[in-house]
PDB file of C-alpha atoms in Angstrom:
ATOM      1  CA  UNK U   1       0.000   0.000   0.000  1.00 56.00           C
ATOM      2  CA  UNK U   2       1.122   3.266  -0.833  1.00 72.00           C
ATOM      3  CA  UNK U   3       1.788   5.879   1.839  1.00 68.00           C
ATOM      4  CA  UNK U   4      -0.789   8.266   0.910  1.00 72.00           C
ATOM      5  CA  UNK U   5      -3.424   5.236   1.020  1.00 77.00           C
ATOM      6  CA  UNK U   6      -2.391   4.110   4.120  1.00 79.00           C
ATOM      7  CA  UNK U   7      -2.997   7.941   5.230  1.00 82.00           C
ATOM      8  CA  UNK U   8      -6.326   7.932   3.776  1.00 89.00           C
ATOM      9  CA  UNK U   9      -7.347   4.389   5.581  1.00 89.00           C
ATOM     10  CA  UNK U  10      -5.500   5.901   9.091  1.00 92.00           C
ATOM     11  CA  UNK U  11      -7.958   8.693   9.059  1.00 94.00           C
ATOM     12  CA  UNK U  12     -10.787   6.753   8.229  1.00 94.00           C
ATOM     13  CA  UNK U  13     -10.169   4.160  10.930  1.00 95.00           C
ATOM     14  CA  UNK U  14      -9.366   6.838  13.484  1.00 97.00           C
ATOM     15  CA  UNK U  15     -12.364   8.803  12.383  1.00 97.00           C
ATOM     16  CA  UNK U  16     -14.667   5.676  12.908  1.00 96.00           C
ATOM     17  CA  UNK U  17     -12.786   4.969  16.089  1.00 97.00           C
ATOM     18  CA  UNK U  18     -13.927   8.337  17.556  1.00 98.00           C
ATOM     19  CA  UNK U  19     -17.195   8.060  16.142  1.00 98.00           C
ATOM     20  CA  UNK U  20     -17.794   4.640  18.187  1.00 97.00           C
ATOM     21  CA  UNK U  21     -16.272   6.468  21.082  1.00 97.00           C
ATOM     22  CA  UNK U  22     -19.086   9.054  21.035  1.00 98.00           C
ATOM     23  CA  UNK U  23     -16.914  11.726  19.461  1.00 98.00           C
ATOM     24  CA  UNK U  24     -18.841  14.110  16.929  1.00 98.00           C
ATOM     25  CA  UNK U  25     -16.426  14.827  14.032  1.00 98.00           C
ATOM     26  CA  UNK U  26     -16.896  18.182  12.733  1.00 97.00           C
ATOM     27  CA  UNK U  27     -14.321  18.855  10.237  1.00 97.00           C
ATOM     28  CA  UNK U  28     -11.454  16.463   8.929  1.00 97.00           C
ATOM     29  CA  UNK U  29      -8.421  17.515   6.776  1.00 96.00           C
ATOM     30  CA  UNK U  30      -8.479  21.287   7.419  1.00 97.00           C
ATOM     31  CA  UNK U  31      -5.803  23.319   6.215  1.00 96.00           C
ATOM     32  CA  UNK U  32      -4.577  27.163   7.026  1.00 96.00           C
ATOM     33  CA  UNK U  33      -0.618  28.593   6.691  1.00 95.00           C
ATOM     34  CA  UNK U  34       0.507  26.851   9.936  1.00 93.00           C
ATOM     35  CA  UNK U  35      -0.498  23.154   8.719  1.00 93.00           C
ATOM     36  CA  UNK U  36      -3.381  20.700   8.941  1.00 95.00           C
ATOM     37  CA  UNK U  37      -5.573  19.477  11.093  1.00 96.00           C
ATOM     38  CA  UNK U  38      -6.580  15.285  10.279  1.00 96.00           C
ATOM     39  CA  UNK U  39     -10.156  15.483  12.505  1.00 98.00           C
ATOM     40  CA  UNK U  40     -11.810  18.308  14.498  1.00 98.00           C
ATOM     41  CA  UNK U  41     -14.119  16.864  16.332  1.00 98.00           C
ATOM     42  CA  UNK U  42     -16.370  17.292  19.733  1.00 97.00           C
ATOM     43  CA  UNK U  43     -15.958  15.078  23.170  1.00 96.00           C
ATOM     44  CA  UNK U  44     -18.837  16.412  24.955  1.00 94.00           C
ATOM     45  CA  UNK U  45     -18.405  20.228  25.370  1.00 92.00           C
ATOM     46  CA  UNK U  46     -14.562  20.135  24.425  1.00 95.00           C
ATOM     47  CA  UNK U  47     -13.219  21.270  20.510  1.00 96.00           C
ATOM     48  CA  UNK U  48     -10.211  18.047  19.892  1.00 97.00           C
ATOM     49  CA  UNK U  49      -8.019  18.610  17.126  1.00 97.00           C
ATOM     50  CA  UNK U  50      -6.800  14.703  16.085  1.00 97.00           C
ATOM     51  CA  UNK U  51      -3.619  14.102  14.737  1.00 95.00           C
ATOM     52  CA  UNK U  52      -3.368  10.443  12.991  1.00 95.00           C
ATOM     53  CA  UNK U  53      -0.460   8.627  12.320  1.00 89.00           C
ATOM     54  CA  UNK U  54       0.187   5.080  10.450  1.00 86.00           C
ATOM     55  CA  UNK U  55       3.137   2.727  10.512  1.00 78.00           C
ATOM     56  CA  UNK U  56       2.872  -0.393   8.491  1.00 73.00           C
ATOM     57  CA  UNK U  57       6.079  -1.237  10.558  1.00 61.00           C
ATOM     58  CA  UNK U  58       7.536  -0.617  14.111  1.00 58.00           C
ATOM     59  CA  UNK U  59      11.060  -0.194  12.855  1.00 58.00           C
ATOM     60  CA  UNK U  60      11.947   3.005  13.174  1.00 57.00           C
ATOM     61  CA  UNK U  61       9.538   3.646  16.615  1.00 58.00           C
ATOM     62  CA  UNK U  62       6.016   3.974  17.348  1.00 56.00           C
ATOM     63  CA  UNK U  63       3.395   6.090  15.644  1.00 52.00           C
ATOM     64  CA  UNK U  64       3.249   8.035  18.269  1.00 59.00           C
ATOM     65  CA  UNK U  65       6.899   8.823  18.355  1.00 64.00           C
ATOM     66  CA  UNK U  66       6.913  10.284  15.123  1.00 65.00           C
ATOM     67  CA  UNK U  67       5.455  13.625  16.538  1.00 71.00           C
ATOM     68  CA  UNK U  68       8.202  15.642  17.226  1.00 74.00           C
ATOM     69  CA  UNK U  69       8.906  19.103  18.859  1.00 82.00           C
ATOM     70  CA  UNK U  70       8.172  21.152  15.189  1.00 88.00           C
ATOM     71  CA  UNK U  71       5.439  19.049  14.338  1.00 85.00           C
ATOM     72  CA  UNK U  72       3.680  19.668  18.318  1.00 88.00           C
ATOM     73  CA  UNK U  73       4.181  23.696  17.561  1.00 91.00           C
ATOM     74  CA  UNK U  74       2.873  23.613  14.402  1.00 93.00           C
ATOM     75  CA  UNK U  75      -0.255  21.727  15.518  1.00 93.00           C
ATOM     76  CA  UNK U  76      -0.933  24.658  18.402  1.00 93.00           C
ATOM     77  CA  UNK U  77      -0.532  27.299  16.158  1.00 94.00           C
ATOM     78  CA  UNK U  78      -3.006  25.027  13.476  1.00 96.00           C
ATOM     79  CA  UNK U  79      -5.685  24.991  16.558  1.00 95.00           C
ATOM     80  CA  UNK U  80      -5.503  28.455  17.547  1.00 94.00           C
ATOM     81  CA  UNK U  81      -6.180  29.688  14.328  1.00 96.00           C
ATOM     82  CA  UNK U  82      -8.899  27.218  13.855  1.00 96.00           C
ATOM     83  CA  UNK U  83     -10.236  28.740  17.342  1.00 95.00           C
ATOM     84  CA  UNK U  84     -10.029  32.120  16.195  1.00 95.00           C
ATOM     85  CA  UNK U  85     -11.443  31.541  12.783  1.00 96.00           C
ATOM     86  CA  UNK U  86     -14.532  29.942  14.414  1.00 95.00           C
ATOM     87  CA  UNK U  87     -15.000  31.468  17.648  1.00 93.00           C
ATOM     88  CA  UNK U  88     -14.301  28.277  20.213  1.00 91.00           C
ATOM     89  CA  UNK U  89     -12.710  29.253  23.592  1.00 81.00           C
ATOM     90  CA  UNK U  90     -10.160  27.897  25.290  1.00 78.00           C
ATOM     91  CA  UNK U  91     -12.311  24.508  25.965  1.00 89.00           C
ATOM     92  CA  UNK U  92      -9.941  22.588  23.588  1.00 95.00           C
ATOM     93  CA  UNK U  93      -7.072  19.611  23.215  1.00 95.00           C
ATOM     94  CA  UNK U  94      -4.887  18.138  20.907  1.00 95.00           C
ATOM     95  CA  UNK U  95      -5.347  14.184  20.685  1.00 96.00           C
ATOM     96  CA  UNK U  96      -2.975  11.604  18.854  1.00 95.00           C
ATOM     97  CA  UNK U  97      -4.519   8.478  16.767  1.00 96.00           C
ATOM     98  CA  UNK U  98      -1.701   6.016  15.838  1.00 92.00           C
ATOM     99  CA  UNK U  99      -2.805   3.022  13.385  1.00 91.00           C
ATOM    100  CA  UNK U 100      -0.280   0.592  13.111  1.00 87.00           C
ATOM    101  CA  UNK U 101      -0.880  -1.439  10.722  1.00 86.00           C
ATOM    102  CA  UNK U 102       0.601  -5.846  11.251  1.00 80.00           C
ATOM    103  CA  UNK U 103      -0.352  -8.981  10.242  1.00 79.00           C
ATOM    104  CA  UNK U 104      -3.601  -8.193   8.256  1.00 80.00           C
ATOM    105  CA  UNK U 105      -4.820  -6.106  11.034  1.00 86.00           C
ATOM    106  CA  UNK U 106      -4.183  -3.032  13.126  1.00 88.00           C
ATOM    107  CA  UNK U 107      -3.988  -1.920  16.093  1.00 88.00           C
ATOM    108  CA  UNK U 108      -5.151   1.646  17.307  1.00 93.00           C
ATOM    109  CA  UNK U 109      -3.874   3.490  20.000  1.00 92.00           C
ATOM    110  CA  UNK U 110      -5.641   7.216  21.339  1.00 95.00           C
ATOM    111  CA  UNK U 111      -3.527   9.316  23.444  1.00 92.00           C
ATOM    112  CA  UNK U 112      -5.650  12.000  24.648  1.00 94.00           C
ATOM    113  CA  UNK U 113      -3.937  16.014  25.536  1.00 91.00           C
ATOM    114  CA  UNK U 114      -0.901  14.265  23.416  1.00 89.00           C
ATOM    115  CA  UNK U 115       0.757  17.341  22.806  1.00 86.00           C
ATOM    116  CA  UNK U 116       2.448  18.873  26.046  1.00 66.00           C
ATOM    117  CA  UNK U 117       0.598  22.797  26.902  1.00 58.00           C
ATOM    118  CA  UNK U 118      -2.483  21.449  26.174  1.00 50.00           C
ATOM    119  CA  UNK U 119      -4.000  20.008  29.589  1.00 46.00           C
TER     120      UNK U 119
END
């Protein structure tokens, strides 16, 4: 599988994954000058800005360790502008969705307030 079709079946497993989870997706794949944004969504009264990740292999880490420092500052200034564009206070978090993809299958991990300023 290519890596932009694993992308595209990452976001749709995360994106079902929330939605089983009782999250209400609002937007998914928004863009603005700082970056993207995989899945806004809702967890009760709190905005969550997802960020999905997919390894077909563990070699070089975890899904979750793929997020680095740039990558966390670029996702804060990706929210806040979402914020200010549509008027959400401060009731908001940055989640991680990592699909890692083995043996016909995958495995999904959530990490909620994944990136550290945001709790």
């Amino acid at each position: 599988m290519k890596r932009q079709q694993t992308g595209r079946l990452a976001e749709s497993l995360a994106r079902g994954f929330l939605e089983q989870a009782g999250y209400h997706i609002i937007d998914t794949n928004w863009r603005c000058v700082e970056g993207e944004i995989d899945i806004v969504c809702r967890d009760g009264d709190q905005t969550v800005f997802v960020e999905v990740r997919a390894k077909s292999s563990a070699e070089f880490g975890t899904p979750a360790e793929s997020i680095g420092h740039r990558k966390q500052a670029r996702l804060i200034a990706a929210a806040e502008t979402y914020c200010a564009e549509h008027a959400i206070s401060e009731n908001w978090r940055i989640d991680f969705i990592g699909i890692e993809f083995r043996y016909g299958g995958h495995r999904t991990e959530h990490i909620k307030y994944a990136v550290s300023g945001r709790e």
